[in-house]
Coordinates of C-alpha atoms and ligand atoms in Angstrom, one line a residue:
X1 CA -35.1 -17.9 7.2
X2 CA -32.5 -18.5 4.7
X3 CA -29.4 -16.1 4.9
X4 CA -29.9 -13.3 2.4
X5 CA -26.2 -13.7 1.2
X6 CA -27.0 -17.2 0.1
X7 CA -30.0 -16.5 -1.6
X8 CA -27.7 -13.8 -3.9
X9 CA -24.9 -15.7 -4.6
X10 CA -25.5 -19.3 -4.9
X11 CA -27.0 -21.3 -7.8
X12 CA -30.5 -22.8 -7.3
X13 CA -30.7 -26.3 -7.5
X14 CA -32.2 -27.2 -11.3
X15 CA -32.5 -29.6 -13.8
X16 CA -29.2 -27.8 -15.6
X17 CA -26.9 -28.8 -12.6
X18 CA -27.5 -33.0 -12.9
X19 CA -25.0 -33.7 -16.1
X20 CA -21.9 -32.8 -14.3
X21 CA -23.0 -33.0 -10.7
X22 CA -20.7 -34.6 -8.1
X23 CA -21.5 -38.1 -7.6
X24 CA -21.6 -37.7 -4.2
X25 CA -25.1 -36.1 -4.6
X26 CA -26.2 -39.3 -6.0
X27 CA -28.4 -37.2 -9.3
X28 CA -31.2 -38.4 -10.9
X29 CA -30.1 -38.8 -14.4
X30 CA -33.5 -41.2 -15.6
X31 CA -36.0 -39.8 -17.8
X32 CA -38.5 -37.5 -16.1
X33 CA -40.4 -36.3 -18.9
X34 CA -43.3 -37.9 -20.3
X35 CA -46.9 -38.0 -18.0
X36 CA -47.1 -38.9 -14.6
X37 CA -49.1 -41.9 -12.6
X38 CA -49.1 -40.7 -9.7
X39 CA -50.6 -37.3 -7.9
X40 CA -49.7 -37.1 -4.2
X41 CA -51.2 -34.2 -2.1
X42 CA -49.3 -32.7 0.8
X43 CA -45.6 -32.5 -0.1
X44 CA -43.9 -32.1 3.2
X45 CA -40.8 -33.0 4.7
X46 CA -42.6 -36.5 5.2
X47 CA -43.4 -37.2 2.1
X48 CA -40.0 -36.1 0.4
X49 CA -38.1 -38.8 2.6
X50 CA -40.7 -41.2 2.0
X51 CA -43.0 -41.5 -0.9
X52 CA -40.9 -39.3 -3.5
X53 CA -38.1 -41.2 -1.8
X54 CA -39.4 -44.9 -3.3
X55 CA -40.7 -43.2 -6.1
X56 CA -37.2 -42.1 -7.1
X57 CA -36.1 -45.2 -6.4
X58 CA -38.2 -47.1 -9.0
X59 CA -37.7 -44.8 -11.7
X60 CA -33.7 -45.2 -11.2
X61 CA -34.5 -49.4 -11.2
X62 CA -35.6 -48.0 -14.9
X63 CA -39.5 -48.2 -14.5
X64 CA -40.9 -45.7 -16.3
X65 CA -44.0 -42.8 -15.6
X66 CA -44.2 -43.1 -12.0
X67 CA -43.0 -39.9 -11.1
X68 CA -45.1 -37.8 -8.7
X69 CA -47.5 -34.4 -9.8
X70 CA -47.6 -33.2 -6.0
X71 CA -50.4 -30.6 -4.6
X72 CA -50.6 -28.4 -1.5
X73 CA -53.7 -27.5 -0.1
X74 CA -53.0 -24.8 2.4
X75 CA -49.9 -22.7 1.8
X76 CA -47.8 -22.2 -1.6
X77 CA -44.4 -22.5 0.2
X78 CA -43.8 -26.3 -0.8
X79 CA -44.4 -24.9 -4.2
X80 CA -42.5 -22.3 -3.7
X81 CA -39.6 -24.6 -2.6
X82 CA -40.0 -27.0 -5.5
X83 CA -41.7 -25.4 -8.1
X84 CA -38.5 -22.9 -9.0
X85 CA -36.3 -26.3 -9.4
X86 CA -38.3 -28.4 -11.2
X87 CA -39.3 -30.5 -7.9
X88 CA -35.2 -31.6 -7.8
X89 CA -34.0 -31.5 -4.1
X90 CA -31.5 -33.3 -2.1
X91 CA -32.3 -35.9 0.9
X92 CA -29.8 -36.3 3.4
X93 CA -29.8 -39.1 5.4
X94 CA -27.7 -38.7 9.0
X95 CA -26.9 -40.6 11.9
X96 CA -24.0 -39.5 14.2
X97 CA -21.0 -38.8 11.7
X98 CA -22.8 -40.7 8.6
X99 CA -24.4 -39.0 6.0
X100 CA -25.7 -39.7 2.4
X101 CA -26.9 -37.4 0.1
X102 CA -29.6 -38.2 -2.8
X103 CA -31.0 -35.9 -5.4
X104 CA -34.5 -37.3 -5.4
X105 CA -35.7 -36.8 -9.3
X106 CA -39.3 -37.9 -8.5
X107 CA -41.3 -35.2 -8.0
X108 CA -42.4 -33.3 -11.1
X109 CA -43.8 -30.2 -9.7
X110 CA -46.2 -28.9 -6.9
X111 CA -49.9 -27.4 -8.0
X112 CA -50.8 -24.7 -5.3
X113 CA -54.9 -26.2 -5.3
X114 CA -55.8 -23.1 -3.3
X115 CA -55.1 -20.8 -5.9
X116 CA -55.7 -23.3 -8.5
X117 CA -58.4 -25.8 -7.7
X118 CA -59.3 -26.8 -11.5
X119 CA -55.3 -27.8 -11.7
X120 CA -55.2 -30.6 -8.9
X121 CA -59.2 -32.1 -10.1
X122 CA -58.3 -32.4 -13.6
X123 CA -54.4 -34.1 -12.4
X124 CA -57.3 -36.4 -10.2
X125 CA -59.5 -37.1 -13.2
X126 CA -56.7 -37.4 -15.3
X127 CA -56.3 -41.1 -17.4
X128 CA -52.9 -41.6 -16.8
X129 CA -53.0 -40.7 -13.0
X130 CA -53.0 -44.4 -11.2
X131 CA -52.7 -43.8 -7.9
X132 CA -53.1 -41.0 -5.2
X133 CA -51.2 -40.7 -2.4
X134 CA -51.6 -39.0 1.0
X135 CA -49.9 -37.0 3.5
X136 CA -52.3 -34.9 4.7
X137 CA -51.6 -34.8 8.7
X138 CA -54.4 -36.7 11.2
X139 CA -56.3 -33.5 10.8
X140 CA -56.7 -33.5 7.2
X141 CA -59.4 -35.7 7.0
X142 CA -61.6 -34.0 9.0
X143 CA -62.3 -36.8 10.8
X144 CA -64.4 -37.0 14.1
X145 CA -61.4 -38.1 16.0
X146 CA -63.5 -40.6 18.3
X147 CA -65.2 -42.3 15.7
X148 CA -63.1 -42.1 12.8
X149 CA -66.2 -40.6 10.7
X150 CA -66.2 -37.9 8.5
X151 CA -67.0 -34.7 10.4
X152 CA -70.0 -33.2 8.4
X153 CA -69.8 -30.5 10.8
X154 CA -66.3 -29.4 10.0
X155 CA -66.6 -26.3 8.5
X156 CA -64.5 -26.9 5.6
X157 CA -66.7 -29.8 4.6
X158 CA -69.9 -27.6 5.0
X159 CA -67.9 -25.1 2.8
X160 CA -67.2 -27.7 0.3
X161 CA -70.6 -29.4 0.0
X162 CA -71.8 -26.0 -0.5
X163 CA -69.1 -25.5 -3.2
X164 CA -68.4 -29.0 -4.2
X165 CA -66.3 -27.2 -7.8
X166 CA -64.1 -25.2 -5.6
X167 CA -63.1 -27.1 -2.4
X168 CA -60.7 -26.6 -0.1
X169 CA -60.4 -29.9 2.2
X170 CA -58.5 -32.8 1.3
X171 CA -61.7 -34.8 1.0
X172 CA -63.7 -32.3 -1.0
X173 CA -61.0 -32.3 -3.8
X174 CA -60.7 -36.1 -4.0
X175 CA -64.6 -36.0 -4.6
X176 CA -64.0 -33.3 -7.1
X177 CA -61.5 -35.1 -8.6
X178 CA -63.7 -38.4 -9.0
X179 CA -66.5 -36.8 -10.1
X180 CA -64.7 -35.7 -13.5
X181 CA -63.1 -39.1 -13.8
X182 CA -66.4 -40.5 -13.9
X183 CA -67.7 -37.9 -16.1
X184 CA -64.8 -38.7 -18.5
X185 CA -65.3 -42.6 -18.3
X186 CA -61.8 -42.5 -16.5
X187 CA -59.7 -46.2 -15.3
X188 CA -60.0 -47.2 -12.4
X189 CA -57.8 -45.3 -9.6
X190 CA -55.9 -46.0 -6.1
X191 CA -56.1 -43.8 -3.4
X192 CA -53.2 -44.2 -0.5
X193 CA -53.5 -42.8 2.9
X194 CA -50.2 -42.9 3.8
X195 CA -50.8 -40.6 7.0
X196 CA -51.0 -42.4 10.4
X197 CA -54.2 -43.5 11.2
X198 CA -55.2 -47.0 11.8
X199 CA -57.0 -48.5 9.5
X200 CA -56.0 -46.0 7.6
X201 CA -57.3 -46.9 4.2
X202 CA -60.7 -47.6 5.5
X203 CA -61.1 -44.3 7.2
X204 CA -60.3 -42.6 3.8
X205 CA -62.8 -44.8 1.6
X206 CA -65.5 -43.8 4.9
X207 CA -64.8 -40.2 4.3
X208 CA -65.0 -40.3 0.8
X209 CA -68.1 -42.1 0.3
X210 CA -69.8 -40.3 3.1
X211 CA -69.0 -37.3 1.4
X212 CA -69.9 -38.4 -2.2
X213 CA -73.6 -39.3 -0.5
X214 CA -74.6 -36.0 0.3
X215 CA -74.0 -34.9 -3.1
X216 CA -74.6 -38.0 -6.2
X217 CA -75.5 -41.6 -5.2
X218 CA -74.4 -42.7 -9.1
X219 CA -71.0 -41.2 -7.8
X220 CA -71.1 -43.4 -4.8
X221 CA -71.7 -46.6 -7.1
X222 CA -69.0 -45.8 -9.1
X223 CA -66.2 -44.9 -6.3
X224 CA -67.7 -48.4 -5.0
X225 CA -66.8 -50.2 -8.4
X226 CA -63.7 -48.5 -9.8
X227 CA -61.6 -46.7 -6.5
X228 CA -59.2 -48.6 -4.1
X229 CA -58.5 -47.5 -0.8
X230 CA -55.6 -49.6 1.0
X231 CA -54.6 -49.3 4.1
X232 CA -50.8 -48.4 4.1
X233 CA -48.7 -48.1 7.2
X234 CA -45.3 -45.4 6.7
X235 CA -42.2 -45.0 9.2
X236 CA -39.9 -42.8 8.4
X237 CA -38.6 -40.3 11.3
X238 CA -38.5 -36.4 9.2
X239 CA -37.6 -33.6 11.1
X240 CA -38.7 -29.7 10.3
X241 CA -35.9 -29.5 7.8
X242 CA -33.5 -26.1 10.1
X243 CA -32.3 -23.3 7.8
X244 CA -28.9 -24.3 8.9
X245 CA -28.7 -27.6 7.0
X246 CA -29.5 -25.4 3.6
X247 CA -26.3 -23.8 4.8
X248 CA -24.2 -26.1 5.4
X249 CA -25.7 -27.9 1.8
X250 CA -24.4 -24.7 0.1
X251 CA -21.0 -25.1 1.9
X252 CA -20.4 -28.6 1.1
X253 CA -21.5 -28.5 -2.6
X254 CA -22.0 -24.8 -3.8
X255 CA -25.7 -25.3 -4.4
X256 CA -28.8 -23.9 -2.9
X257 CA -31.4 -26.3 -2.3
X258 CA -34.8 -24.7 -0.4
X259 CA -36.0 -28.1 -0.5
X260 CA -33.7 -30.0 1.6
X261 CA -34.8 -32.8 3.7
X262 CA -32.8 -34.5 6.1
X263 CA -33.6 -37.8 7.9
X264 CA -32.9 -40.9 9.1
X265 CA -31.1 -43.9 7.0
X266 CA -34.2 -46.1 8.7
X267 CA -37.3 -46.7 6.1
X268 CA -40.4 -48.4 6.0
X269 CA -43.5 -49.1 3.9
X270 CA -46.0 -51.5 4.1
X271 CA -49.2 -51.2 1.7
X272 CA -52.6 -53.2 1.3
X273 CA -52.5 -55.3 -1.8
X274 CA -55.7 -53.7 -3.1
X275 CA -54.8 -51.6 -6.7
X276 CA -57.9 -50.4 -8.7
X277 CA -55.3 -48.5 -10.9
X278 CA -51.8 -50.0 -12.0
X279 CA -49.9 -51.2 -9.6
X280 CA -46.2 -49.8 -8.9
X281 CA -43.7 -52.0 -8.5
X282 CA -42.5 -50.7 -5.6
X283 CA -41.9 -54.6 -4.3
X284 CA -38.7 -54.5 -6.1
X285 CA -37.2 -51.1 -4.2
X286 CA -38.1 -52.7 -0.6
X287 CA -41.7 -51.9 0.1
X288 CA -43.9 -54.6 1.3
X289 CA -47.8 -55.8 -0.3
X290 CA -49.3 -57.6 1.7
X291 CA -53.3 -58.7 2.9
X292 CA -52.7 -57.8 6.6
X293 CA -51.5 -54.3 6.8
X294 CA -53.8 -53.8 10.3
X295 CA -51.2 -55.7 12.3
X296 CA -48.0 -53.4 11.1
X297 CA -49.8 -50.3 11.7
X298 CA -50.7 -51.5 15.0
X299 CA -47.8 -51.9 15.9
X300 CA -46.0 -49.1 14.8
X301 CA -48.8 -46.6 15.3
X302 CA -48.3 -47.9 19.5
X303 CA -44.8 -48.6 19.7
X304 CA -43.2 -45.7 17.7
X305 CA -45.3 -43.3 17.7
X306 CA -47.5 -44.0 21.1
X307 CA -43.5 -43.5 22.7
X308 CA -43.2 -40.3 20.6
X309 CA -46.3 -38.7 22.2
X310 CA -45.4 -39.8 25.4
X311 CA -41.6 -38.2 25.0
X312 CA -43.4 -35.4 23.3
X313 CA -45.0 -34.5 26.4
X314 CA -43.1 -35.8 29.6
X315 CA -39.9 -34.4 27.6
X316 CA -41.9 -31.2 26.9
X317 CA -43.0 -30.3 30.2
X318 CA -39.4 -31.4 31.7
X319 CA -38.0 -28.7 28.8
X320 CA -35.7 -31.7 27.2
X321 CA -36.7 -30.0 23.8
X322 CA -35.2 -32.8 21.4
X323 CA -36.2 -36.3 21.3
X324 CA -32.1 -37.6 21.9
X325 CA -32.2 -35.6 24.4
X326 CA -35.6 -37.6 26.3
X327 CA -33.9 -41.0 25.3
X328 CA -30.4 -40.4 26.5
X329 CA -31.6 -39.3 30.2
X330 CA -31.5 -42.9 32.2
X331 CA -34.6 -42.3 34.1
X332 CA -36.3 -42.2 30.4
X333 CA -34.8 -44.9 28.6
X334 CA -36.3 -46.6 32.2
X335 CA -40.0 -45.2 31.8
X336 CA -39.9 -45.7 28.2
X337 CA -39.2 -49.7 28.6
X338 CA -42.3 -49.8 31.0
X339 CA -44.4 -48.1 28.3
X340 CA -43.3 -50.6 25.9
X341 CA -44.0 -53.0 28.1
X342 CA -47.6 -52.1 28.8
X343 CA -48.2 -51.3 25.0
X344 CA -46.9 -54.6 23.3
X345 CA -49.2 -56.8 25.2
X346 CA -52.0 -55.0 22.8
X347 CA -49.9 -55.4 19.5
X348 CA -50.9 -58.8 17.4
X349 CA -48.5 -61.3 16.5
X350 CA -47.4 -60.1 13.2
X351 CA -45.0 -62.7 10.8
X352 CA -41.8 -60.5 10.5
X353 CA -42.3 -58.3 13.7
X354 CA -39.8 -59.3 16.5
X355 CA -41.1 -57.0 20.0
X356 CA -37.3 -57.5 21.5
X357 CA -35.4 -56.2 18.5
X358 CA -38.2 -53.7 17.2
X359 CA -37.7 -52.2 20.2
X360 CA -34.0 -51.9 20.4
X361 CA -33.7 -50.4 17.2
X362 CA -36.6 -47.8 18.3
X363 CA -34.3 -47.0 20.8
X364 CA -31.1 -46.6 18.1
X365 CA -33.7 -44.9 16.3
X366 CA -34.7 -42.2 18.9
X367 CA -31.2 -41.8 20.3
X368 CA -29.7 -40.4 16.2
X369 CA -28.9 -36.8 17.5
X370 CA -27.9 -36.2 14.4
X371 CA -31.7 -35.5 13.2
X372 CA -31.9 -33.1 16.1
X373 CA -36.4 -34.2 16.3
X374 CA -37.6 -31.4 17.9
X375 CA -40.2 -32.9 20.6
X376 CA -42.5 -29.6 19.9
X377 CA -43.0 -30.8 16.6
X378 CA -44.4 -34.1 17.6
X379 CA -46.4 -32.6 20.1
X380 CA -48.4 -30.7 18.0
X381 CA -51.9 -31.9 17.2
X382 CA -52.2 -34.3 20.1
X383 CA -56.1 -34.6 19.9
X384 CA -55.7 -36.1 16.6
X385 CA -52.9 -38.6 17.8
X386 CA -53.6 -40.0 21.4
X387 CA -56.9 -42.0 21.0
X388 CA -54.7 -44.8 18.3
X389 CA -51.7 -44.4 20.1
X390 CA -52.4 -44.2 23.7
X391 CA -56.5 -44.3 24.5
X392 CA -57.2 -46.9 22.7
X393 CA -54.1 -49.0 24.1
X394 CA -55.0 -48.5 27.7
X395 CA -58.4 -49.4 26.8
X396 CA -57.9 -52.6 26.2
X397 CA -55.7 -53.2 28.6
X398 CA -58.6 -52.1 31.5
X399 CA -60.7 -54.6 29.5
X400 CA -58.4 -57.2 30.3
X401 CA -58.3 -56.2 33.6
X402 CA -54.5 -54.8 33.1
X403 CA -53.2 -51.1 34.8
X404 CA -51.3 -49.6 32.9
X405 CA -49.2 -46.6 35.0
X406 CA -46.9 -45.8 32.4
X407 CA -50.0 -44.7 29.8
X408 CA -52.0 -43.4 32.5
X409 CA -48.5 -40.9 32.9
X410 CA -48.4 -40.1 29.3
X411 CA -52.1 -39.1 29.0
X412 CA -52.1 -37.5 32.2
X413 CA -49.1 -35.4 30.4
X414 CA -50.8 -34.8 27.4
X415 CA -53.7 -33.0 29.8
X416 CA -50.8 -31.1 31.7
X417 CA -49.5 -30.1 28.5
X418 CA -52.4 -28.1 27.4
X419 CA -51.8 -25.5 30.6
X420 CA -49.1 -23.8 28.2
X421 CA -46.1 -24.0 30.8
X422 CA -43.6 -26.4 31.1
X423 CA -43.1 -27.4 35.0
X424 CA -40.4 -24.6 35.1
X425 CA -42.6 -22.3 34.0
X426 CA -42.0 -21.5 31.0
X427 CA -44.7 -20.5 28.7
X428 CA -45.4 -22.2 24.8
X429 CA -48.4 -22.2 22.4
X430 CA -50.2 -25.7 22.0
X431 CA -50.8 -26.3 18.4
X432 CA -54.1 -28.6 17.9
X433 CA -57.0 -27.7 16.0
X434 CA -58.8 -28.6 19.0
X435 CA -56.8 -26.1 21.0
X436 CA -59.3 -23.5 22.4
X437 CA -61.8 -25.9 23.7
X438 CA -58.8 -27.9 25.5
X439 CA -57.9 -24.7 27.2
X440 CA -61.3 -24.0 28.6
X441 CA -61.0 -27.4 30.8
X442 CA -57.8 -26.5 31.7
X443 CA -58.8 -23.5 33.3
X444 CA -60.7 -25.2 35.7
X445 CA -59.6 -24.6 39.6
X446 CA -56.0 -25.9 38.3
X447 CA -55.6 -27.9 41.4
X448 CA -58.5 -30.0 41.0
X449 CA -57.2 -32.7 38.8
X450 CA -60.0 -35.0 39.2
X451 CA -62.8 -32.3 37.3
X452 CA -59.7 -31.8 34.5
X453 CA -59.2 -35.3 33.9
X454 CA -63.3 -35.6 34.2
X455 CA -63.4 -32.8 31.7
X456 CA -61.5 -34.0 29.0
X457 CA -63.3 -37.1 28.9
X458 CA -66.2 -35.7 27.6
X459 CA -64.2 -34.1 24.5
X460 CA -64.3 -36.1 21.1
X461 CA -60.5 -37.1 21.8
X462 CA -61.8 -39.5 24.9
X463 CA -65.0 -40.7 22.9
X464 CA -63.8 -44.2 22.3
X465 CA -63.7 -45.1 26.3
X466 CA -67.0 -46.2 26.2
X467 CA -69.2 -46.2 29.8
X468 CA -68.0 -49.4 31.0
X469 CA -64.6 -48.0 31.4
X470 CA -64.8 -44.4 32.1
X471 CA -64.7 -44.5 35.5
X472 CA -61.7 -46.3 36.3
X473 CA -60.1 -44.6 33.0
X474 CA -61.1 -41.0 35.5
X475 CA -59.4 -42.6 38.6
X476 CA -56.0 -44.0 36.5
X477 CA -55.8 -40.9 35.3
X478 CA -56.4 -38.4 38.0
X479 CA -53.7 -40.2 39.8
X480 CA -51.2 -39.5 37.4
X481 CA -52.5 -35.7 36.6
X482 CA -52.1 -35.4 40.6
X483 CA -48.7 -36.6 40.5
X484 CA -47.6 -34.4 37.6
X485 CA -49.3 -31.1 38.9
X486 CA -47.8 -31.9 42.5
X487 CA -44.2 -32.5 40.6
X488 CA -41.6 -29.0 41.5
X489 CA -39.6 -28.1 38.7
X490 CA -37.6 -29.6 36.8
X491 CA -34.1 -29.3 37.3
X492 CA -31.6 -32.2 37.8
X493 CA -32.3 -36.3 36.7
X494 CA -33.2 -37.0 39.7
X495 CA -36.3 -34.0 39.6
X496 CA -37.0 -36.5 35.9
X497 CA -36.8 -40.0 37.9
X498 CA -39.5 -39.0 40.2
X499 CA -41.3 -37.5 37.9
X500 CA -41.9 -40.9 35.6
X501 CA -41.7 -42.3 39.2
X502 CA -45.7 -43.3 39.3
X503 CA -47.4 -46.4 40.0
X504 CA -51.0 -46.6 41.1
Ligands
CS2_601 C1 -44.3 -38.4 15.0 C2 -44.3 -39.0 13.6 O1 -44.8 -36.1 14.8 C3 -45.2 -37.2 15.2 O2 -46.4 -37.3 15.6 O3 -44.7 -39.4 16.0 O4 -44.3 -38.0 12.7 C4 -43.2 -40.0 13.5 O5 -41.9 -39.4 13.4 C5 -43.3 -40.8 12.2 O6 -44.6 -41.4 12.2 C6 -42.2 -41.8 12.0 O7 -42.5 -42.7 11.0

């Protein structure tokens, strides 16, 4: 909650405030008028320090029209934030003492598709849209997580094939959309999963076309011949924005921003040279094109965030409640080298991608207490995010007849983490849409970790194992559950060394 004080007497960020703004704020003083190429749907904090972020960047290089008609699909409040300045908000980049503040022009305004479905299918269909981008979360696909298929059971894909004018899931308005552009004789179009999924383009073109067959083979030919999907992969660490940073944005410059991102300096885009519509020139503002995306999101999607989950977790159940926090405790920075250690053998040599250093700026990275990552944020939604980061990794490690203890400890934490109490006790609410089945397996005699471990594996999030592995995958893992269940409480570093102190 913003402080009610503030809210009264300071001036709202808007477009009225840019001509004499202090140049410390960095405004956007380019032309934002005029129609815009490209619609993006979910406008998070992620996609203001990313996206919008590059977007703002280009139009300031002086390239005109690409600013961003954003949508939201659930809740009006990124509307609400936005829509009352004219999309204008600040990004704040920190680490330690060093900050940088940019008003970020890009975004033109936010549609609220829930109450106003029509708004975000014509913006789809429209001719001058090029390319639509997508943060959507893992879940917003409505994926089955195992096999990376649409989920035609989902219920809000039954509700939108039922109602393909009015839908509500990300993939039934992209259909929606498409459908009028072909209707209209429309250009040809980009969509860009920037969410992080491998392959992530792929999935999305899956989805879409799976989706577009139940209701109008023509449509299918046409997504076929006139729609792109590339694969993108996106790095940006974006904390929850806290209330407090609005107020100490009002304090430093007399403006109230509701908007306000902050993040790190760090930034990253790599996108699949494949563009059915124009293509932005996002090349000249530091983002890479390139025919081999699979290898960067690989990497990232293991090394980056495969360590998150595993913080997410181990730091969770120890109560360490920020990411810095995990990091800075020695017994960490110790288990978190081992992961890495297991994990890179299954990353591909990528041109560009040096293991030693990507790693020691990971670790710069994770240790910016500035940013203040709250682990409970990353935590959330862990069905959707173990199988690329951490399944799929072990995997292939048993296939190559490799153990892999410090995995084994992070999926065995994941498991532990759906109990709803932190080794000390305390009690939390696991976000995951997957969250009441999880809690049934839980609830099995809590101190048999072998039918847990066994139980899970027959959930969609363990689906990829395949038979020849599942056994041993059960054995790894029930080892590590034991050890974790068996651990006391959590109290000094040395309660956190023996707890990452596991080895088969
Ligand atoms: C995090 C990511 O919340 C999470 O699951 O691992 O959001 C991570 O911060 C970003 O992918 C960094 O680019």
């Amino acid at each position: 909650m913003i402080r009610s004080d503030l809210t009264e007497t300071m001036e709202r960020l808007h477009p009225g405030l840019l001509g004499a703004m202090e140049p410390a704020l960095s405004p956007p003083l380019y032309d934002r008028s005029g129609r815009s190429k490209v619609v993006h749907i979910g406008v998070g904090a992620f996609h203001r320090a990313h996206q919008a972020f590059y977007f703002d960047r280009l139009l300031r290089a002086g390239q005109r029209g690409w600013t961003i008609v954003g949508a939201s699909l659930r809740t009006p409040k990124s509307g609400n934030q936005l829509n009352p300045q004219s999309g204008l908000y600040t990004l704040k980049e920190i680490d330690g003492e060093n900050t940088k503040h940019t008003v970020i022009g890009s975004v033109r305004e936010v549609i609220d598709a829930f109450e106003n479905a029509d708004k975000l299918i014509e913006a789809i269909a429209s001719p001058s849209t090029q390319l639509v981008t997508l943060t959507i979360t893992e879940k917003g696909y409505c994926l089955d997580p195992s096999k990376g298929e649409l989920n035609l059971d989902h219920p809000d894909v039954r509700r939108d094939l039922d109602n393909p004018k009015h839908p509500v899931s990300a993939p039934g308005f992209l259909v929606a959309g498409l459908a009028k552009r072909k209707a209209s004789n429309g250009p040809g179009l980009t969509i860009l999963s920037c969410d992080n999924l491998p392959g992530n383009g792929e999935l999305t073109e899956r989805a879409i076309l799976s989706f577009a067959e139940k209701l109008d083979s023509k449509l299918v030919d046409w997504i076929e011949a006139n729609v792109s999907f590339p694969s993108s992969m996106v790095d940006r660490i974006t904390p929850a924005t806290p209330p407090a940073a609005l107020e100490t944005l009002s304090s430093e410059f007399g403006i109230l921003d509701e908007a306000l991102v902050e993040t790190e300096p760090f930034h990253q885009w790599v996108i699949e040279d494949w563009f059915a519509g124009e293509r932005p020139p996002l090349d000249q503002v530091g983002v890479q094109f390139t025919d081999n995306v699979a290898g960067w999101e690989k990497a990232k999607l293991r090394m980056l965030n495969g360590a998150h989950s595993a913080i997410a977790y181990l730091g969770g159940l120890s109560e360490l409640n920020f990411v810095h926090n995990v990091v800075n405790a020695p017994p960490f920075e110790n288990y978190i080298n081992h992961l890495w250690n297991e994990l890179e053998t299954t990353v591909p040599l990528i041109e560009g991608f040096e293991p030693a250093n990507y790693r020691r700026d990971l670790l710069g990275r994770f240790s910016n207490r500035a940013l203040r990552h709250q682990i409970y944020q990353i935590a959330m939604d862990g069905s959707q995010k173990l199988p690329q980061r951490l399944i799929e990794p072990f995997v292939e490690r048993l296939a190559n007849a490799r153990q892999s203890p410090a995995i084994a400890l992070a999926i065995a934490a994941w498991m532990r983490w759906q109990f709803a109490q932190t080794l000390n006790g305390t009690a939390y609410e696991v976000q995951d849409p997957l969250a009441s089945e999880l809690s049934q397996i839980v609830s099995y005699p809590e101190t048999d970790a072998q039918a847990i471990v066994s139980g899970f594996t027959k959930t969609a999030v363990f689906a990829g194992i395949g038979q020849a592995h599942v056994d041993t995958f059960v054995e790894h893992v029930t080892l590590a559950l034991k050890h974790i269940m068996g651990h006391p409480a959590i109290h000094t570093q040395a309660d956190i060394a023996q707890l990452l102190q596991f080895r088969f």
